[in-house]
mmCIF file of C-alpha atoms in Angstrom:
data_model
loop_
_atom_site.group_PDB
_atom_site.id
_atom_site.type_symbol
_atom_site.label_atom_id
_atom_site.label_comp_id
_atom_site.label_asym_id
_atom_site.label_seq_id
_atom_site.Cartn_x
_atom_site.Cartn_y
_atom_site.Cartn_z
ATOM 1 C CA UNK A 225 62.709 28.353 70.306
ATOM 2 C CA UNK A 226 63.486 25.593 72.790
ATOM 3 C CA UNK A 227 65.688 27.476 75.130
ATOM 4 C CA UNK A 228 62.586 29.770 75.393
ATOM 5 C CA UNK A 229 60.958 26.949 76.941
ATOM 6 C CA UNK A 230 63.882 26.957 80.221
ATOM 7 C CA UNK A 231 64.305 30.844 80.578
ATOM 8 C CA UNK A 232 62.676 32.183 83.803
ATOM 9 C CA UNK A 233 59.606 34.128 83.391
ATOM 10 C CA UNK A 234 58.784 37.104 85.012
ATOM 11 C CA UNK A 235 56.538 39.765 85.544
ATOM 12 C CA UNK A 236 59.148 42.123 86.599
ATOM 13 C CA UNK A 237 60.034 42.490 82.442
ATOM 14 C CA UNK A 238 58.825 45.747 81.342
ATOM 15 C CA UNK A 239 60.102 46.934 85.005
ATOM 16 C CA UNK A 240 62.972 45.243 84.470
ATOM 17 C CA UNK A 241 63.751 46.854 80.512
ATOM 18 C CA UNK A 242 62.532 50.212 81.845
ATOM 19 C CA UNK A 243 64.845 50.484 84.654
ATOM 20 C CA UNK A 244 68.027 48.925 82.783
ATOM 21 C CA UNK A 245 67.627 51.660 80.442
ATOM 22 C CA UNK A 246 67.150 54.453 82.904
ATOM 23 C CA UNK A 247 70.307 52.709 84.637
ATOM 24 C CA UNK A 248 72.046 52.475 80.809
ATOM 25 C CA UNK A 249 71.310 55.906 79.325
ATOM 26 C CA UNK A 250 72.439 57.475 83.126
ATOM 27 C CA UNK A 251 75.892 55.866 82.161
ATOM 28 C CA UNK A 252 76.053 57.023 78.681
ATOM 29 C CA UNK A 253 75.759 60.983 79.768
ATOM 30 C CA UNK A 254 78.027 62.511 77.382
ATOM 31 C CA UNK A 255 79.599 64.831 80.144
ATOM 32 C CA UNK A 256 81.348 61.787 82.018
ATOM 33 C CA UNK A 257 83.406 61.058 78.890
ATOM 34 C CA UNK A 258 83.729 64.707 77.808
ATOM 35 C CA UNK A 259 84.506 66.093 81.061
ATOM 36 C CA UNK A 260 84.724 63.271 84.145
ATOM 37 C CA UNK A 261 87.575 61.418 82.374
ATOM 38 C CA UNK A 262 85.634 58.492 81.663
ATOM 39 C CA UNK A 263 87.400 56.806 78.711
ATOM 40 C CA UNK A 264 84.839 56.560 75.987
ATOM 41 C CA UNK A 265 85.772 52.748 74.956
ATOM 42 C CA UNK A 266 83.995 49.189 75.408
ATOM 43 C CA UNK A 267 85.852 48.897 78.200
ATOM 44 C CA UNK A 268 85.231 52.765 79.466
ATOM 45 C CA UNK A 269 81.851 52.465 78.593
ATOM 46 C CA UNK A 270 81.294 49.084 80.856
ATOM 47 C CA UNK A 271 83.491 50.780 83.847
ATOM 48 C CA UNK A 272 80.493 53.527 83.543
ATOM 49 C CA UNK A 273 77.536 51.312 83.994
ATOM 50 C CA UNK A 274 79.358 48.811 86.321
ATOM 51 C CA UNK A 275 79.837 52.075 88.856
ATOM 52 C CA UNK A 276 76.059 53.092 87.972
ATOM 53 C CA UNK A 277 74.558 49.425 88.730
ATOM 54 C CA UNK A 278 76.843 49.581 91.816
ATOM 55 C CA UNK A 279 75.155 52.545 93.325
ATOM 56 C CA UNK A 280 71.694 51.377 92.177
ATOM 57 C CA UNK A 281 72.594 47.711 93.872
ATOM 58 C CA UNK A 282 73.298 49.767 97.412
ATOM 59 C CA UNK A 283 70.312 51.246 96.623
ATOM 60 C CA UNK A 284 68.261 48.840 96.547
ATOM 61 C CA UNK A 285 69.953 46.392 98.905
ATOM 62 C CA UNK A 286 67.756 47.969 101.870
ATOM 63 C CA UNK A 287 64.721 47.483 99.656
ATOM 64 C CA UNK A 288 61.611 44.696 100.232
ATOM 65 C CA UNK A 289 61.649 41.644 98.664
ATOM 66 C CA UNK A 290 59.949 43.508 95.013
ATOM 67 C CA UNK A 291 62.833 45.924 94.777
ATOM 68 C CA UNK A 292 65.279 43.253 95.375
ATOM 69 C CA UNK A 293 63.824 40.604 92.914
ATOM 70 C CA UNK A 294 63.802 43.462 90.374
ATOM 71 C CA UNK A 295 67.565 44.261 91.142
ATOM 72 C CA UNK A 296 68.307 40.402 91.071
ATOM 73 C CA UNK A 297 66.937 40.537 87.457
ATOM 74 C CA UNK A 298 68.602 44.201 86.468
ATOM 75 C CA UNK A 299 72.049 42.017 87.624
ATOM 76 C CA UNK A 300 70.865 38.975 85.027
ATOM 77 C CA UNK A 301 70.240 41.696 82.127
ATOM 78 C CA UNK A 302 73.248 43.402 82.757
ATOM 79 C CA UNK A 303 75.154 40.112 82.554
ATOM 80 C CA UNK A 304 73.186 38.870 79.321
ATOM 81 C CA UNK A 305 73.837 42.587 77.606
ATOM 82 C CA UNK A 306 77.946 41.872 78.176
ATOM 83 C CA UNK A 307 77.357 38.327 76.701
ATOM 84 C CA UNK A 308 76.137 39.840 73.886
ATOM 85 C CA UNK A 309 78.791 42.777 73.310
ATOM 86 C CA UNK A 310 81.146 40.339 73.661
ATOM 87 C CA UNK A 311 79.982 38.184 70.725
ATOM 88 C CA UNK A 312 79.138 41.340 68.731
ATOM 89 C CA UNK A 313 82.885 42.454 69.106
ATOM 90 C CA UNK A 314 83.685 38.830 67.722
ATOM 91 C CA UNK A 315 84.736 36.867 70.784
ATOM 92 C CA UNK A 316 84.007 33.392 69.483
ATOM 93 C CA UNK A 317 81.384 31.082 71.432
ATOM 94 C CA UNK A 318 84.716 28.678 72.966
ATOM 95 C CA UNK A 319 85.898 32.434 74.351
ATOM 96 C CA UNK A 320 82.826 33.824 75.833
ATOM 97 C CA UNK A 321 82.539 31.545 79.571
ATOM 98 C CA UNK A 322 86.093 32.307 79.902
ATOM 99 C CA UNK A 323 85.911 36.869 79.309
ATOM 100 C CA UNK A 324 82.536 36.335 81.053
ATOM 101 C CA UNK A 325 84.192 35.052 84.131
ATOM 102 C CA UNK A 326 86.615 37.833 83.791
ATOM 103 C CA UNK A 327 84.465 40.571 83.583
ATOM 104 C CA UNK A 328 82.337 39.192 86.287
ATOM 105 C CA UNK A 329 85.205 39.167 88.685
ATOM 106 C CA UNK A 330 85.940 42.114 87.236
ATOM 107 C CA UNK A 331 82.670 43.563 88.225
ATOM 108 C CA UNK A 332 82.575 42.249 91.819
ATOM 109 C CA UNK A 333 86.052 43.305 92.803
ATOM 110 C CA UNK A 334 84.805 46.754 92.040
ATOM 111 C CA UNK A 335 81.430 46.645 93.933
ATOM 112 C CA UNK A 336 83.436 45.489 96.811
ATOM 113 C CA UNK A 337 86.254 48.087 96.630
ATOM 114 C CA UNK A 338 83.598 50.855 95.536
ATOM 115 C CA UNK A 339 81.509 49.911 98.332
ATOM 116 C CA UNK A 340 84.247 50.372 100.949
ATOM 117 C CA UNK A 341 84.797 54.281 99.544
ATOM 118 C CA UNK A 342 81.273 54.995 99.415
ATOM 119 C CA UNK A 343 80.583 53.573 102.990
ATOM 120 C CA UNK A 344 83.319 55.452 104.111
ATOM 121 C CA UNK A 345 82.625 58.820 102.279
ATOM 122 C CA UNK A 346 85.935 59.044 101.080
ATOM 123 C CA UNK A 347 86.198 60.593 97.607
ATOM 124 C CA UNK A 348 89.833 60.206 97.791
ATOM 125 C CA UNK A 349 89.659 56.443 98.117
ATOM 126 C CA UNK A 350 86.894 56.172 95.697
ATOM 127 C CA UNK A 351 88.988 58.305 93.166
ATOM 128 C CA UNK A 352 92.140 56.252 93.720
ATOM 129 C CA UNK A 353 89.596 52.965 92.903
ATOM 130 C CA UNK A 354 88.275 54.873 89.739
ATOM 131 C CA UNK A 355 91.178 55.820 88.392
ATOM 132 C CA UNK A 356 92.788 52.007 88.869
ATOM 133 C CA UNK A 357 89.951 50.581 87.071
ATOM 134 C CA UNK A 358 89.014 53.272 84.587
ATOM 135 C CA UNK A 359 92.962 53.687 83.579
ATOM 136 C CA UNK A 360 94.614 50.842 84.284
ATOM 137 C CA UNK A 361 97.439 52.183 82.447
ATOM 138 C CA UNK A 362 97.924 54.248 85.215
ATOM 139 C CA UNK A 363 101.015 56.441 83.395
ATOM 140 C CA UNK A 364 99.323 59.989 82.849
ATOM 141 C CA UNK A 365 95.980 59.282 84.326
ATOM 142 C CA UNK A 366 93.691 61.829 85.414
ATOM 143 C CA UNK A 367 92.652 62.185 89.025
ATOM 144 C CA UNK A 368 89.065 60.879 88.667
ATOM 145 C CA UNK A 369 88.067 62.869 91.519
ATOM 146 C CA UNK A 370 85.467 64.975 89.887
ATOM 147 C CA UNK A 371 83.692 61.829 89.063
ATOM 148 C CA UNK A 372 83.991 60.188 92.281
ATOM 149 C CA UNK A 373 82.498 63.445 93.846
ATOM 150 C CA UNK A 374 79.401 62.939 91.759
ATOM 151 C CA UNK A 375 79.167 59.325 92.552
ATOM 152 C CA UNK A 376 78.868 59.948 96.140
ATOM 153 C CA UNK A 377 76.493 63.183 95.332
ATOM 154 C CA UNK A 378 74.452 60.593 93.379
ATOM 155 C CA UNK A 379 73.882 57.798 96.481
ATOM 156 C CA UNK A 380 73.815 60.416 98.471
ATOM 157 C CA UNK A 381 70.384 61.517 96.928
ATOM 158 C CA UNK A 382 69.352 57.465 95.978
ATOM 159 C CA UNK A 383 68.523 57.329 99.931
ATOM 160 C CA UNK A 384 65.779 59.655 99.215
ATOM 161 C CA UNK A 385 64.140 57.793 96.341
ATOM 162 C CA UNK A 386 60.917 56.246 97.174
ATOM 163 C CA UNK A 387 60.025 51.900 97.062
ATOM 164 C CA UNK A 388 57.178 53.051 94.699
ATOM 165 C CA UNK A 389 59.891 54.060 91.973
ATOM 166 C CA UNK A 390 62.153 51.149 92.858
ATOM 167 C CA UNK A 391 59.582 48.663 92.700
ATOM 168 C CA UNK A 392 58.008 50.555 89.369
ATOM 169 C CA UNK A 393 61.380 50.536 87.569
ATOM 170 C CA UNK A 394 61.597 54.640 87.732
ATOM 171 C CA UNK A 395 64.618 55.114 89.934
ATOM 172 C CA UNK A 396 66.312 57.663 87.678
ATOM 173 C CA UNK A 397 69.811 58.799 88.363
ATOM 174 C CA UNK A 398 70.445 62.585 88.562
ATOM 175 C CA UNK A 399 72.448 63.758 85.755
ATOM 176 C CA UNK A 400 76.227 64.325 85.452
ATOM 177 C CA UNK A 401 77.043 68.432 85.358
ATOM 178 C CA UNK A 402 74.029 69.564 86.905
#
Protein backbone atom coordinates (compact mmCIF):
# COMPACT_ATOMS: atom_id res chain seq x y z
CA UNK A 1 0.00 0.00 0.00
CA UNK A 2 2.92 2.36 0.53
CA UNK A 3 4.51 2.14 -2.83
CA UNK A 4 1.01 3.30 -4.00
CA UNK A 5 1.75 6.39 -2.28
CA UNK A 6 5.21 7.11 -4.90
CA UNK A 7 3.67 5.74 -8.24
CA UNK A 8 2.87 8.57 -10.73
CA UNK A 9 -0.66 9.34 -11.25
CA UNK A 10 -2.25 9.95 -14.29
CA UNK A 11 -5.18 10.68 -16.11
CA UNK A 12 -3.98 9.11 -19.21
CA UNK A 13 -4.97 5.41 -17.33
CA UNK A 14 -7.99 4.14 -18.93
CA UNK A 15 -6.28 5.67 -22.28
CA UNK A 16 -3.37 4.23 -21.37
CA UNK A 17 -5.02 0.29 -20.55
CA UNK A 18 -7.22 0.78 -23.63
CA UNK A 19 -4.54 1.41 -26.03
CA UNK A 20 -1.94 -1.24 -24.53
CA UNK A 21 -4.50 -3.71 -25.22
CA UNK A 22 -5.42 -2.62 -28.69
CA UNK A 23 -1.44 -2.54 -29.12
CA UNK A 24 -1.35 -6.28 -27.17
CA UNK A 25 -4.22 -8.17 -28.81
CA UNK A 26 -2.78 -6.59 -32.50
CA UNK A 27 0.39 -8.71 -31.55
CA UNK A 28 -1.34 -11.78 -30.49
CA UNK A 29 -3.21 -12.22 -34.13
CA UNK A 30 -3.09 -15.83 -34.52
CA UNK A 31 -2.06 -15.53 -38.30
CA UNK A 32 1.54 -14.08 -37.44
CA UNK A 33 2.39 -17.30 -35.59
CA UNK A 34 0.37 -19.59 -37.89
CA UNK A 35 1.44 -18.14 -41.04
CA UNK A 36 4.17 -14.99 -40.66
CA UNK A 37 6.70 -17.27 -38.91
CA UNK A 38 6.44 -15.63 -35.74
CA UNK A 39 7.62 -18.22 -33.17
CA UNK A 40 4.77 -18.65 -30.77
CA UNK A 41 7.08 -18.59 -27.44
CA UNK A 42 7.69 -15.96 -24.48
CA UNK A 43 10.29 -14.88 -26.32
CA UNK A 44 8.28 -14.97 -29.91
CA UNK A 45 5.49 -13.55 -28.33
CA UNK A 46 7.61 -10.36 -26.85
CA UNK A 47 9.53 -10.04 -30.44
CA UNK A 48 5.67 -9.51 -31.66
CA UNK A 49 4.67 -6.69 -29.46
CA UNK A 50 8.21 -5.13 -29.30
CA UNK A 51 7.82 -4.71 -33.42
CA UNK A 52 4.04 -3.55 -32.76
CA UNK A 53 5.03 -0.81 -29.96
CA UNK A 54 7.84 0.08 -32.43
CA UNK A 55 5.55 1.10 -35.19
CA UNK A 56 3.04 2.67 -32.75
CA UNK A 57 6.24 4.71 -31.09
CA UNK A 58 7.01 6.17 -34.90
CA UNK A 59 3.64 6.78 -34.86
CA UNK A 60 3.25 8.77 -32.43
CA UNK A 61 6.68 10.40 -32.30
CA UNK A 62 5.22 13.28 -34.68
CA UNK A 63 2.31 13.58 -32.27
CA UNK A 64 1.53 16.79 -29.66
CA UNK A 65 2.57 16.71 -26.39
CA UNK A 66 -1.03 14.34 -25.32
CA UNK A 67 -0.11 11.64 -27.79
CA UNK A 68 3.38 11.62 -26.66
CA UNK A 69 2.72 11.60 -22.81
CA UNK A 70 0.32 8.72 -23.58
CA UNK A 71 3.11 6.83 -25.58
CA UNK A 72 5.65 7.73 -22.72
CA UNK A 73 3.21 5.82 -20.40
CA UNK A 74 2.27 2.82 -23.11
CA UNK A 75 6.49 2.47 -22.93
CA UNK A 76 6.19 2.32 -18.77
CA UNK A 77 3.26 -0.42 -19.07
CA UNK A 78 4.95 -2.30 -21.51
CA UNK A 79 8.06 -2.37 -19.30
CA UNK A 80 6.00 -3.17 -15.99
CA UNK A 81 3.97 -6.13 -18.06
CA UNK A 82 7.75 -7.83 -18.86
CA UNK A 83 8.58 -7.31 -15.10
CA UNK A 84 5.84 -9.21 -14.36
CA UNK A 85 6.18 -12.21 -16.98
CA UNK A 86 9.40 -12.44 -15.87
CA UNK A 87 8.54 -13.16 -12.21
CA UNK A 88 5.54 -15.27 -13.32
CA UNK A 89 8.02 -17.55 -15.33
CA UNK A 90 10.01 -17.73 -11.91
CA UNK A 91 12.94 -15.39 -12.40
CA UNK A 92 13.69 -14.68 -8.76
CA UNK A 93 13.54 -10.91 -7.43
CA UNK A 94 17.92 -10.85 -7.26
CA UNK A 95 17.41 -11.85 -11.28
CA UNK A 96 14.84 -9.49 -12.45
CA UNK A 97 17.13 -5.76 -12.75
CA UNK A 98 19.63 -7.84 -14.42
CA UNK A 99 16.92 -9.80 -17.59
CA UNK A 100 15.20 -6.38 -17.34
CA UNK A 101 18.26 -4.62 -18.51
CA UNK A 102 18.59 -7.26 -21.09
CA UNK A 103 15.44 -7.15 -22.57
CA UNK A 104 15.46 -3.44 -22.52
CA UNK A 105 18.57 -3.32 -24.59
CA UNK A 106 17.11 -5.86 -26.24
CA UNK A 107 14.18 -3.77 -27.12
CA UNK A 108 16.07 -0.60 -28.14
CA UNK A 109 18.59 -2.26 -30.39
CA UNK A 110 15.57 -3.33 -32.33
CA UNK A 111 13.68 0.04 -32.50
CA UNK A 112 16.88 1.41 -33.75
CA UNK A 113 17.67 -1.27 -36.37
CA UNK A 114 13.79 -1.53 -37.24
CA UNK A 115 13.65 2.06 -37.59
CA UNK A 116 16.49 2.24 -40.13
CA UNK A 117 14.40 -0.50 -42.51
CA UNK A 118 11.25 1.18 -42.12
CA UNK A 119 12.73 4.71 -42.89
CA UNK A 120 14.30 3.29 -45.68
CA UNK A 121 11.36 1.14 -47.08
CA UNK A 122 13.39 -1.73 -47.39
CA UNK A 123 11.55 -4.99 -46.67
CA UNK A 124 14.64 -6.81 -47.38
CA UNK A 125 16.56 -5.13 -44.59
CA UNK A 126 13.67 -5.21 -42.30
CA UNK A 127 13.30 -9.04 -43.03
CA UNK A 128 17.00 -9.72 -42.53
CA UNK A 129 16.42 -7.68 -38.87
CA UNK A 130 13.27 -9.93 -38.21
CA UNK A 131 14.55 -12.93 -38.90
CA UNK A 132 17.94 -12.14 -36.60
CA UNK A 133 15.82 -11.32 -33.75
CA UNK A 134 12.81 -13.57 -34.19
CA UNK A 135 15.30 -16.73 -34.92
CA UNK A 136 18.31 -16.15 -33.51
CA UNK A 137 19.15 -19.61 -34.21
CA UNK A 138 19.47 -18.59 -37.53
CA UNK A 139 20.09 -22.49 -38.96
CA UNK A 140 16.75 -23.19 -40.99
CA UNK A 141 15.05 -19.92 -40.46
CA UNK A 142 12.35 -18.71 -42.50
CA UNK A 143 12.66 -15.58 -44.59
CA UNK A 144 10.41 -13.31 -42.47
CA UNK A 145 9.64 -11.35 -45.42
CA UNK A 146 5.94 -11.81 -45.47
CA UNK A 147 5.88 -10.26 -42.10
CA UNK A 148 8.12 -7.49 -42.75
CA UNK A 149 5.85 -6.64 -45.81
CA UNK A 150 2.94 -6.21 -43.45
CA UNK A 151 4.91 -4.20 -41.03
CA UNK A 152 5.65 -1.61 -43.50
CA UNK A 153 1.84 -1.99 -44.97
CA UNK A 154 0.88 -1.32 -41.32
CA UNK A 155 2.99 2.28 -40.78
CA UNK A 156 2.31 2.85 -43.95
CA UNK A 157 -1.48 3.30 -43.06
CA UNK A 158 -0.54 4.64 -39.10
CA UNK A 159 0.31 8.07 -41.06
CA UNK A 160 -3.28 8.30 -41.78
CA UNK A 161 -4.63 7.80 -38.27
CA UNK A 162 -6.05 10.82 -36.73
CA UNK A 163 -4.55 12.80 -33.06
CA UNK A 164 -8.21 12.30 -31.89
CA UNK A 165 -7.60 8.37 -31.79
CA UNK A 166 -4.02 8.76 -30.59
CA UNK A 167 -4.80 11.01 -27.92
CA UNK A 168 -8.20 8.79 -27.09
CA UNK A 169 -6.21 5.53 -26.88
CA UNK A 170 -8.10 4.06 -30.23
CA UNK A 171 -5.20 3.77 -32.62
CA UNK A 172 -6.00 0.22 -33.73
CA UNK A 173 -3.61 -1.69 -35.88
CA UNK A 174 -5.00 -3.27 -39.11
CA UNK A 175 -5.05 -6.90 -38.91
CA UNK A 176 -2.51 -9.51 -40.12
CA UNK A 177 -4.02 -11.51 -43.47
CA UNK A 178 -6.39 -9.04 -44.49
Amino acid sequence: MIFGLFKRKSGNTAIVERQYALLTAAARQPYLYTDLDVPDTVMGRFEMLSATLILYFRRTRASARPGQEIAQEIIDAFFEDVDHSIRELGVGDAGVPKKMKKLASMYYGRLESYAAALEAKDAEALAAALRRNFHPDGDAAPSMVPLAGYLLVVEALLVDVSEEAVETGQLHIPPAGA
